[in-house]
PDB file of C-alpha atoms in Angstrom:
ATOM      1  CA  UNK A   1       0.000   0.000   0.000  1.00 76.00           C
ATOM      2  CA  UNK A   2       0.731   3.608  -0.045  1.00 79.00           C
ATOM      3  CA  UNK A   3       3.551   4.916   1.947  1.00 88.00           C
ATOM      4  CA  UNK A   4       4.927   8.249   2.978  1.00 93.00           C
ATOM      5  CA  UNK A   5       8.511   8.716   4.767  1.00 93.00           C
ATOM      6  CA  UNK A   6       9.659  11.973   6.345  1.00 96.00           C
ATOM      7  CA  UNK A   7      12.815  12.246   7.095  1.00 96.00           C
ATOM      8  CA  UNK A   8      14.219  13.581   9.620  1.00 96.00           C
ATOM      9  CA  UNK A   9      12.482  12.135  12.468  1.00 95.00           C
ATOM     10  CA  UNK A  10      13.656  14.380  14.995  1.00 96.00           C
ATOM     11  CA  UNK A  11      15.965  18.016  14.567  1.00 97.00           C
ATOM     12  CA  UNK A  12      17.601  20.054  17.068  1.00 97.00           C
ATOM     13  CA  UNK A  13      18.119  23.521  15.440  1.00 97.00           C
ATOM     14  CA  UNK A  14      19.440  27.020  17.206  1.00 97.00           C
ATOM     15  CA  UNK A  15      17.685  29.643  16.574  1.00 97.00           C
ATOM     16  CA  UNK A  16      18.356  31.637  13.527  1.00 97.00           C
ATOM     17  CA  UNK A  17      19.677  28.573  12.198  1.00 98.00           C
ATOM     18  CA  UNK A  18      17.949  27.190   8.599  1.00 98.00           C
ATOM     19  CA  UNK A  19      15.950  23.787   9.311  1.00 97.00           C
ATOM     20  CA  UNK A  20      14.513  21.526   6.553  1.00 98.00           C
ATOM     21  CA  UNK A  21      12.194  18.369   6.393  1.00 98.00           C
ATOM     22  CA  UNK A  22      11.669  15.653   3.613  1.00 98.00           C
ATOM     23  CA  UNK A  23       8.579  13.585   2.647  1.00 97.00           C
ATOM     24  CA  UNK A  24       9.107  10.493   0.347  1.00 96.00           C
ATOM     25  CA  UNK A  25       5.938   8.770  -1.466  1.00 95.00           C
ATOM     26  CA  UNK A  26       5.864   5.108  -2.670  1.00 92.00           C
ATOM     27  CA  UNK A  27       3.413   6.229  -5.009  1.00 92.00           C
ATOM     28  CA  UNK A  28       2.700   9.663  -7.256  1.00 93.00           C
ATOM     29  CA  UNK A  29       0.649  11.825  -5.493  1.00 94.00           C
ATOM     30  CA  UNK A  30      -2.460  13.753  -6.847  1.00 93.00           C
ATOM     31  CA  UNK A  31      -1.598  16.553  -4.289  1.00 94.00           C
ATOM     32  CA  UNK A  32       0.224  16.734  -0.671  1.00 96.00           C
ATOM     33  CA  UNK A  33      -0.445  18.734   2.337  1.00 96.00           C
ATOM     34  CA  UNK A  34       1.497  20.466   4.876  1.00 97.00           C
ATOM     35  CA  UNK A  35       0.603  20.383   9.172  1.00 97.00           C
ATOM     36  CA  UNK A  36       1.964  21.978  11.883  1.00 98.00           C
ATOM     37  CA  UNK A  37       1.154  20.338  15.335  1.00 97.00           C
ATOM     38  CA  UNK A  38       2.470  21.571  18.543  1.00 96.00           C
ATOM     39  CA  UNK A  39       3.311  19.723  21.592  1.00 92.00           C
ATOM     40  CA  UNK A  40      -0.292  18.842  23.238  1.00 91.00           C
ATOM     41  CA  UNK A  41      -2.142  20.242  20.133  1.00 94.00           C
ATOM     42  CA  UNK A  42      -3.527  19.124  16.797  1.00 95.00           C
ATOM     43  CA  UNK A  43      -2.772  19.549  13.809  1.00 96.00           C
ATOM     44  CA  UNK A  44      -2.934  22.850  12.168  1.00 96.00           C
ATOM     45  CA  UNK A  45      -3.283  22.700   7.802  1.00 95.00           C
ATOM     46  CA  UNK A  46       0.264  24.862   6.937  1.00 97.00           C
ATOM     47  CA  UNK A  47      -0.328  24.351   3.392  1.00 96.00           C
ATOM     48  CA  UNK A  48      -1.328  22.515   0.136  1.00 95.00           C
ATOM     49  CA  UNK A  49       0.583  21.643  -3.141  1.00 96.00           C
ATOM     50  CA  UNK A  50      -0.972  20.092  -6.257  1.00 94.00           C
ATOM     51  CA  UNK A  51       1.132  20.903  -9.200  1.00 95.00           C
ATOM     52  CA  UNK A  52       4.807  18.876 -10.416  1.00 96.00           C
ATOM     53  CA  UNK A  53       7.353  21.276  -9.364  1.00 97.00           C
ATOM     54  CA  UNK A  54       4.986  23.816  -7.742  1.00 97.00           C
ATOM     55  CA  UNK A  55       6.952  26.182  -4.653  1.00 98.00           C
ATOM     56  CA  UNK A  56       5.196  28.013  -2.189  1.00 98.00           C
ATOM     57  CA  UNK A  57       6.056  30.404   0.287  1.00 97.00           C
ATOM     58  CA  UNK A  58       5.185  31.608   3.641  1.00 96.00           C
ATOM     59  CA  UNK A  59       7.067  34.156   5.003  1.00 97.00           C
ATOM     60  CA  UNK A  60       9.819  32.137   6.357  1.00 98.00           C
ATOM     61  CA  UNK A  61       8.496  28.912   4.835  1.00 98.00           C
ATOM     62  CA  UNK A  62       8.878  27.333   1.517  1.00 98.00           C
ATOM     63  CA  UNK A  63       7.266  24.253   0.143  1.00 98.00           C
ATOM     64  CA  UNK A  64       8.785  22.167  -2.608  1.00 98.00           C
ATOM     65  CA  UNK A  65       6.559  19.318  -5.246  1.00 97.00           C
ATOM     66  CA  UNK A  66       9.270  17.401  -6.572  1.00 97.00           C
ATOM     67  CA  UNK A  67       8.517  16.716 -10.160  1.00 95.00           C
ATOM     68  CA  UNK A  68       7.306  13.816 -10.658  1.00 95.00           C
ATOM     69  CA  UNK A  69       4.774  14.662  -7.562  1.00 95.00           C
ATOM     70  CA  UNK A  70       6.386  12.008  -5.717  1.00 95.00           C
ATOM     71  CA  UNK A  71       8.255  13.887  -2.715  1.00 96.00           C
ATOM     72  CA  UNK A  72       8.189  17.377  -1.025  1.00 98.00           C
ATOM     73  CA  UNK A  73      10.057  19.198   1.380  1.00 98.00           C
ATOM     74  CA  UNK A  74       9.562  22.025   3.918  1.00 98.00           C
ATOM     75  CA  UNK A  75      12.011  24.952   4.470  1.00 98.00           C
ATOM     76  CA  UNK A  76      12.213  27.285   7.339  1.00 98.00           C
ATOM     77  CA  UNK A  77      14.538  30.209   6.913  1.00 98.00           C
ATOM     78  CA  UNK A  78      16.072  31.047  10.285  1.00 98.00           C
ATOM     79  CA  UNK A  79      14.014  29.223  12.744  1.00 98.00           C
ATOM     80  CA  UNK A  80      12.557  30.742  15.990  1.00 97.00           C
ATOM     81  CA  UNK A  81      11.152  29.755  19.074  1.00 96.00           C
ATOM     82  CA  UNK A  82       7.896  29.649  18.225  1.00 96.00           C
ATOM     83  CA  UNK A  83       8.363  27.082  14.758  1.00 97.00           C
ATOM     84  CA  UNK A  84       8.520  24.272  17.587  1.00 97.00           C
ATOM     85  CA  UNK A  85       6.399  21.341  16.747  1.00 97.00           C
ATOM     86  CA  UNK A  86       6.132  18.472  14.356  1.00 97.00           C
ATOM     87  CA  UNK A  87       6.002  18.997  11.083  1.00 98.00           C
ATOM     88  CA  UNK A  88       3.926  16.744   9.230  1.00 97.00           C
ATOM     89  CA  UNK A  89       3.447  15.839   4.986  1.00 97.00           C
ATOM     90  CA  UNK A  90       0.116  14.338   4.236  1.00 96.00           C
ATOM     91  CA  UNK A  91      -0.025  12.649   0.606  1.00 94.00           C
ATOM     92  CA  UNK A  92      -3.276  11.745  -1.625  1.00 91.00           C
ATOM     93  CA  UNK A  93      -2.771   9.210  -4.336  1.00 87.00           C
ATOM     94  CA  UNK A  94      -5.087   9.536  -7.414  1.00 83.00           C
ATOM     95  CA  UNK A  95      -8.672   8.439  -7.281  1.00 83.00           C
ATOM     96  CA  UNK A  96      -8.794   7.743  -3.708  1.00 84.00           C
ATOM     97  CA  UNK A  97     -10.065  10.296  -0.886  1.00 82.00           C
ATOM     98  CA  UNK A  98      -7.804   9.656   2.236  1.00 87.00           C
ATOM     99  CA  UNK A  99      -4.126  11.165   3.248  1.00 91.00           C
ATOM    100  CA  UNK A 100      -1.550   9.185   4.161  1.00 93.00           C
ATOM    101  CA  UNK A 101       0.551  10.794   6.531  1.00 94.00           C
ATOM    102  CA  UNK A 102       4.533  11.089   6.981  1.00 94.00           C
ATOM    103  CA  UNK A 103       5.711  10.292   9.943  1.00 92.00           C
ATOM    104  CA  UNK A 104       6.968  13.872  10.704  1.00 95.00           C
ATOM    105  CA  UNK A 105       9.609  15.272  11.807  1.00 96.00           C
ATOM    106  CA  UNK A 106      10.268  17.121  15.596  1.00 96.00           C
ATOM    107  CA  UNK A 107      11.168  20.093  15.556  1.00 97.00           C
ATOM    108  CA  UNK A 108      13.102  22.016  18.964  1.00 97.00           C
ATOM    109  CA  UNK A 109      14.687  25.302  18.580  1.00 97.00           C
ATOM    110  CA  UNK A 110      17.129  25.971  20.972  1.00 95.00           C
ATOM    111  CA  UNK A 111      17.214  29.797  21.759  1.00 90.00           C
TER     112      UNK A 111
ATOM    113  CA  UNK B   1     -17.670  30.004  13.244  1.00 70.00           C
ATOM    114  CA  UNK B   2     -17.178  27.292  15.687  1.00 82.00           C
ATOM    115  CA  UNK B   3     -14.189  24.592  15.190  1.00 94.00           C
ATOM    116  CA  UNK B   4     -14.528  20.893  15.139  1.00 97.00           C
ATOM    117  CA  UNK B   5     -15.689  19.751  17.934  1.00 97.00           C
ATOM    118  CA  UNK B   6     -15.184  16.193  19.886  1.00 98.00           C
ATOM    119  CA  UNK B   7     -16.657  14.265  22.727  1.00 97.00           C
ATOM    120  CA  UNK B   8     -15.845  13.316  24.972  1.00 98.00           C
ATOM    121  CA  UNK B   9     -11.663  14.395  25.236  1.00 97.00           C
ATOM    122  CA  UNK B  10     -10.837  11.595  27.683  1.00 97.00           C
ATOM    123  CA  UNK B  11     -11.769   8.466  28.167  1.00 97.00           C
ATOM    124  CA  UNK B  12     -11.019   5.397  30.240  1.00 98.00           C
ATOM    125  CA  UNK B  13     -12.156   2.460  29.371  1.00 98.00           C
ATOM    126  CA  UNK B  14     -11.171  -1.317  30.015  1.00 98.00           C
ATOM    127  CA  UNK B  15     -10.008  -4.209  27.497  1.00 98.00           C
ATOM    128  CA  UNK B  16     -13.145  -5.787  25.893  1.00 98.00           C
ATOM    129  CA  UNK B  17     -15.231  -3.351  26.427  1.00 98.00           C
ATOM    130  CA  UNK B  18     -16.651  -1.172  23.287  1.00 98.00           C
ATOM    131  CA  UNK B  19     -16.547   2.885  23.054  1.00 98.00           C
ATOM    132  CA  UNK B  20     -18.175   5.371  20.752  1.00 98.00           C
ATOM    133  CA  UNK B  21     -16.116   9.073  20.258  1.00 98.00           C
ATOM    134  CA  UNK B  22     -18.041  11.431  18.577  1.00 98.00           C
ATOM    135  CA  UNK B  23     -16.940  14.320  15.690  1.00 98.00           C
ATOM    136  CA  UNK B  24     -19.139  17.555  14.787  1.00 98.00           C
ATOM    137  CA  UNK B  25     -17.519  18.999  11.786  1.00 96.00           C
ATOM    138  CA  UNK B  26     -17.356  22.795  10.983  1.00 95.00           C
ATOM    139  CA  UNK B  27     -20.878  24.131   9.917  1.00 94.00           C
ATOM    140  CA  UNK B  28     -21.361  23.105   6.555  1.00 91.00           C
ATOM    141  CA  UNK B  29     -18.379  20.745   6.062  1.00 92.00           C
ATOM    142  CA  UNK B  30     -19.539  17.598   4.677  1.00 92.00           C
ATOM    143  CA  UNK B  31     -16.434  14.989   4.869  1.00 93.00           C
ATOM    144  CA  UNK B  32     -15.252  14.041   7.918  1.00 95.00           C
ATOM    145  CA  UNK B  33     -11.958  11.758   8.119  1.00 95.00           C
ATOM    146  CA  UNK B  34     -10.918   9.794  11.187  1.00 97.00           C
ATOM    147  CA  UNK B  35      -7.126   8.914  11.610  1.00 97.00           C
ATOM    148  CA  UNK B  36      -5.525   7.318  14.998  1.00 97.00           C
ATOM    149  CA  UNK B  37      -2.203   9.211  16.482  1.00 97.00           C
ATOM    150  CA  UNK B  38       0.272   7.208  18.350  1.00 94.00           C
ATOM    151  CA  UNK B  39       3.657   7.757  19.467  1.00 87.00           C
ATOM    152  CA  UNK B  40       4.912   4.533  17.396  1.00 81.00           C
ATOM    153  CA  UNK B  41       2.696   4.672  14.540  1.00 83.00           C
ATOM    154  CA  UNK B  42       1.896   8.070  14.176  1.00 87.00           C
ATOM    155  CA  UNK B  43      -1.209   9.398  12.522  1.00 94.00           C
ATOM    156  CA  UNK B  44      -2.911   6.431  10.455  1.00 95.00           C
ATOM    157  CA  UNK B  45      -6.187   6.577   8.838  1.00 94.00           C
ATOM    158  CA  UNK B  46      -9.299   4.996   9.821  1.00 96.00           C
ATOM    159  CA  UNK B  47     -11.673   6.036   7.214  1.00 93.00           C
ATOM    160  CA  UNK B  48     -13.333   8.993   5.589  1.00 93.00           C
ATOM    161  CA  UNK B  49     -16.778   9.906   4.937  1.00 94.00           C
ATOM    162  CA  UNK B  50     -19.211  12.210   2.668  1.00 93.00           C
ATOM    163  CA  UNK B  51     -22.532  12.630   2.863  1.00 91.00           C
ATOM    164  CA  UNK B  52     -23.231   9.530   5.112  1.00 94.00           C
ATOM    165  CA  UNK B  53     -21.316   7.655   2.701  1.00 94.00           C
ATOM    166  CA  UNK B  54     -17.595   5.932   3.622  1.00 94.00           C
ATOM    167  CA  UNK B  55     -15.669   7.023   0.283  1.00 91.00           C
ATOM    168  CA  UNK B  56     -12.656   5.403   1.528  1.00 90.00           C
ATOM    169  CA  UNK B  57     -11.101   2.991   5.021  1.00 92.00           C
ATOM    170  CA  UNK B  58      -7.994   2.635   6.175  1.00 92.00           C
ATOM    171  CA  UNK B  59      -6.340  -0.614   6.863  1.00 92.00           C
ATOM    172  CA  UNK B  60      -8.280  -0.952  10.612  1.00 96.00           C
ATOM    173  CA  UNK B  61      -9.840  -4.755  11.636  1.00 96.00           C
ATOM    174  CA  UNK B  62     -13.448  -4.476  11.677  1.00 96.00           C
ATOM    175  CA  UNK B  63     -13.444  -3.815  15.205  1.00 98.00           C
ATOM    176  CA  UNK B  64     -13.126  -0.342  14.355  1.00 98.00           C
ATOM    177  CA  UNK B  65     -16.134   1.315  12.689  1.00 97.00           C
ATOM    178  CA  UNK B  66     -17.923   4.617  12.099  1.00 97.00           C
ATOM    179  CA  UNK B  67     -21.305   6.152  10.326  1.00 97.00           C
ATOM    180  CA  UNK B  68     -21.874   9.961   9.693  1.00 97.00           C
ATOM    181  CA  UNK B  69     -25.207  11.483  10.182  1.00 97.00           C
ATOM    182  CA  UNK B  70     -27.141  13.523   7.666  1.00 95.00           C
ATOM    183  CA  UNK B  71     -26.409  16.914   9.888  1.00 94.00           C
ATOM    184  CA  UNK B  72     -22.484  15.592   8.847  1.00 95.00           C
ATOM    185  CA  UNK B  73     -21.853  14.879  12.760  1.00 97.00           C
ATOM    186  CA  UNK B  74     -19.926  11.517  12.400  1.00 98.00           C
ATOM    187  CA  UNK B  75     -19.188   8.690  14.948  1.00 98.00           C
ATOM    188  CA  UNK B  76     -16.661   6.050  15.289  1.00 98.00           C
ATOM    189  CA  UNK B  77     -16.958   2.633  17.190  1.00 98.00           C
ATOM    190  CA  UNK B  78     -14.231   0.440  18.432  1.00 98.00           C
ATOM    191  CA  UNK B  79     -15.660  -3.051  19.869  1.00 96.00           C
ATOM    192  CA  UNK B  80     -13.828  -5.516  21.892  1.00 97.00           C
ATOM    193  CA  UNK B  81     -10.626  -2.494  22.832  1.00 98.00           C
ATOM    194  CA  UNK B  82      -7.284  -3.522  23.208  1.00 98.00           C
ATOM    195  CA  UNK B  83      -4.751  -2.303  24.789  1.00 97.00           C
ATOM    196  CA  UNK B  84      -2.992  -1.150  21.715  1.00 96.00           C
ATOM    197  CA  UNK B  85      -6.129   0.922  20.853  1.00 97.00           C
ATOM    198  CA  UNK B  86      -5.025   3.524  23.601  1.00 97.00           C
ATOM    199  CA  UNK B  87      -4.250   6.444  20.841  1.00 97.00           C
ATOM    200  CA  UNK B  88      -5.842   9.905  20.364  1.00 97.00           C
ATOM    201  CA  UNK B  89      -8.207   9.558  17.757  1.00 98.00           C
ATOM    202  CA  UNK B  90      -8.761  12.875  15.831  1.00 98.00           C
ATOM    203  CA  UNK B  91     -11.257  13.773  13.719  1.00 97.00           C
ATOM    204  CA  UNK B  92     -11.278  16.783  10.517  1.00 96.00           C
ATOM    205  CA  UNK B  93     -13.636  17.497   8.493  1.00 95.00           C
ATOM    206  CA  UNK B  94     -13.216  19.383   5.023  1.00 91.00           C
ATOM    207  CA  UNK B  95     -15.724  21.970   3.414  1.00 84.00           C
ATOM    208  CA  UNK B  96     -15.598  20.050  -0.398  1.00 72.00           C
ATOM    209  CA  UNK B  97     -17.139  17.606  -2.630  1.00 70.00           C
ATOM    210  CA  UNK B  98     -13.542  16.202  -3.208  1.00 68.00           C
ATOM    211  CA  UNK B  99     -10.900  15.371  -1.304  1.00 68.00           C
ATOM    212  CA  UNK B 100      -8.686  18.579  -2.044  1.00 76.00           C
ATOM    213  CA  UNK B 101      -8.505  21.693   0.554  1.00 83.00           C
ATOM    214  CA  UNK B 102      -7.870  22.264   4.263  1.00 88.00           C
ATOM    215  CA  UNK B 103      -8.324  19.636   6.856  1.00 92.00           C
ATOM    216  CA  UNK B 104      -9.590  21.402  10.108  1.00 95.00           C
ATOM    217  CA  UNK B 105      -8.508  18.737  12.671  1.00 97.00           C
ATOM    218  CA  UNK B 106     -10.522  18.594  15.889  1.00 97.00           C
ATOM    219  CA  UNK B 107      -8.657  18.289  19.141  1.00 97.00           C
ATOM    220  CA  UNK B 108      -9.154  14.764  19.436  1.00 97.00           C
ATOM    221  CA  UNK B 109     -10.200  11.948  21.954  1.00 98.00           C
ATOM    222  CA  UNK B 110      -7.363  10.741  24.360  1.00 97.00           C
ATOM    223  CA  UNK B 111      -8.308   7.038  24.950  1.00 98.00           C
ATOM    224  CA  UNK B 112      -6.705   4.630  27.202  1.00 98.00           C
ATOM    225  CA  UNK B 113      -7.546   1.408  27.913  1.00 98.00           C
ATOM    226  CA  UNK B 114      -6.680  -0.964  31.060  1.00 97.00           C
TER     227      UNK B 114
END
């Protein structure tokens, strides 16, 4: 079945420092989505990306579709206190109406 | 507008028995998904639904189970609980006909079972 890796699981960043997160599909992808969930909280919809290549940003974030819509990444320009959480992908193969989530990654900034 | 809402938060229940969680969506949002967190596992999917209808399950034994009313409030079941059903189960519903757009997660159902 479909799988999604994120890699990595856990990062350790100071603050100001650049922090990145991966997200690997066994499968193409008809579009992936991006959560933010902080320590005791659920998850809070970051972003979505539905086109091959397709880059969005957010202030300090950017989002990646890898071309053949089968990985993404995250990007966070100097990191800061308050981008602690876990950062998670969620994937949607074609013709089917559930997302498989990465495992996501932990983010702790150290100030 | 009100979030997603879901009762009860905690819950203690004991192996064998059954337990019913309950999910009211955003006002008018019409899917509702399910998915199980864990530390080990993460967030899996149970199933999502549309309309009353289940459009798609996750790989779950039958124990596990769930319906969605016409007013989009959903439910899910778990019969016979184990104790490696102790998870938060969270619940988001989305405001399309497909399966594109936000997912407004609610702040889940911490269950435990003894």
């Amino acid at each position: 079945g479909q799988q999604v890796m994120q890699i990595p699981q856990y990062q350790h960043v100071q603050e100001g420092e650049d922090f990145t997160t991966y997200c690997n599909s066994s499968t193409t992808l008809s579009n992936i989505q991006w959560y933010k969930q902080r320590p005791g909280g659920h998850p809070v919809f970051l972003i979505q990306l539905v086109k091959s290549g397709e880059v969005k940003k957010q202030k300090r974030l950017t989002f990646q579709f890898g071309e053949a819509k089968k990985n993404s990444s995250l990007h966070i320009t100097a990191t800061q206190t308050t981008d602690v959480g876990t950062y998670f992908c969620a994937g949607r193969a074609s013709g089917t109406y559930k997302y498989i989530f990465g495992t996501g990654t932990r983010l702790k900034v150290l100030a | 507008k009100a979030g997603v809402t879901q009762t009860p938060r905690y819950l203690i229940k004991t192996r064998g028995q059954q337990v019913t969680l309950s999910c009211s969506p955003i006002s008018g949002h019409r899917s509702v998904s399910w998915y199980q967190q864990t530390p080990g596992q993460g967030l899996q999917f149970l199933f999502e639904y549309f309309s009353e209808t289940q459009r798609n399950k996750g790989n779950f034994p039958g124990r596990f189970s769930g319906r969605q009313f016409s007013n989009s409030r959903s439910e899910m079941n778990v019969s016979t609980l184990e104790l490696g059903d102790s998870a938060l189960y969270l619940c988001a519903s989305g405001p399309g006909t497909g399966a594109d757009g936000e997912q407004f997660f609610g702040p889940g159902t911490r269950l435990t079972v003894l």
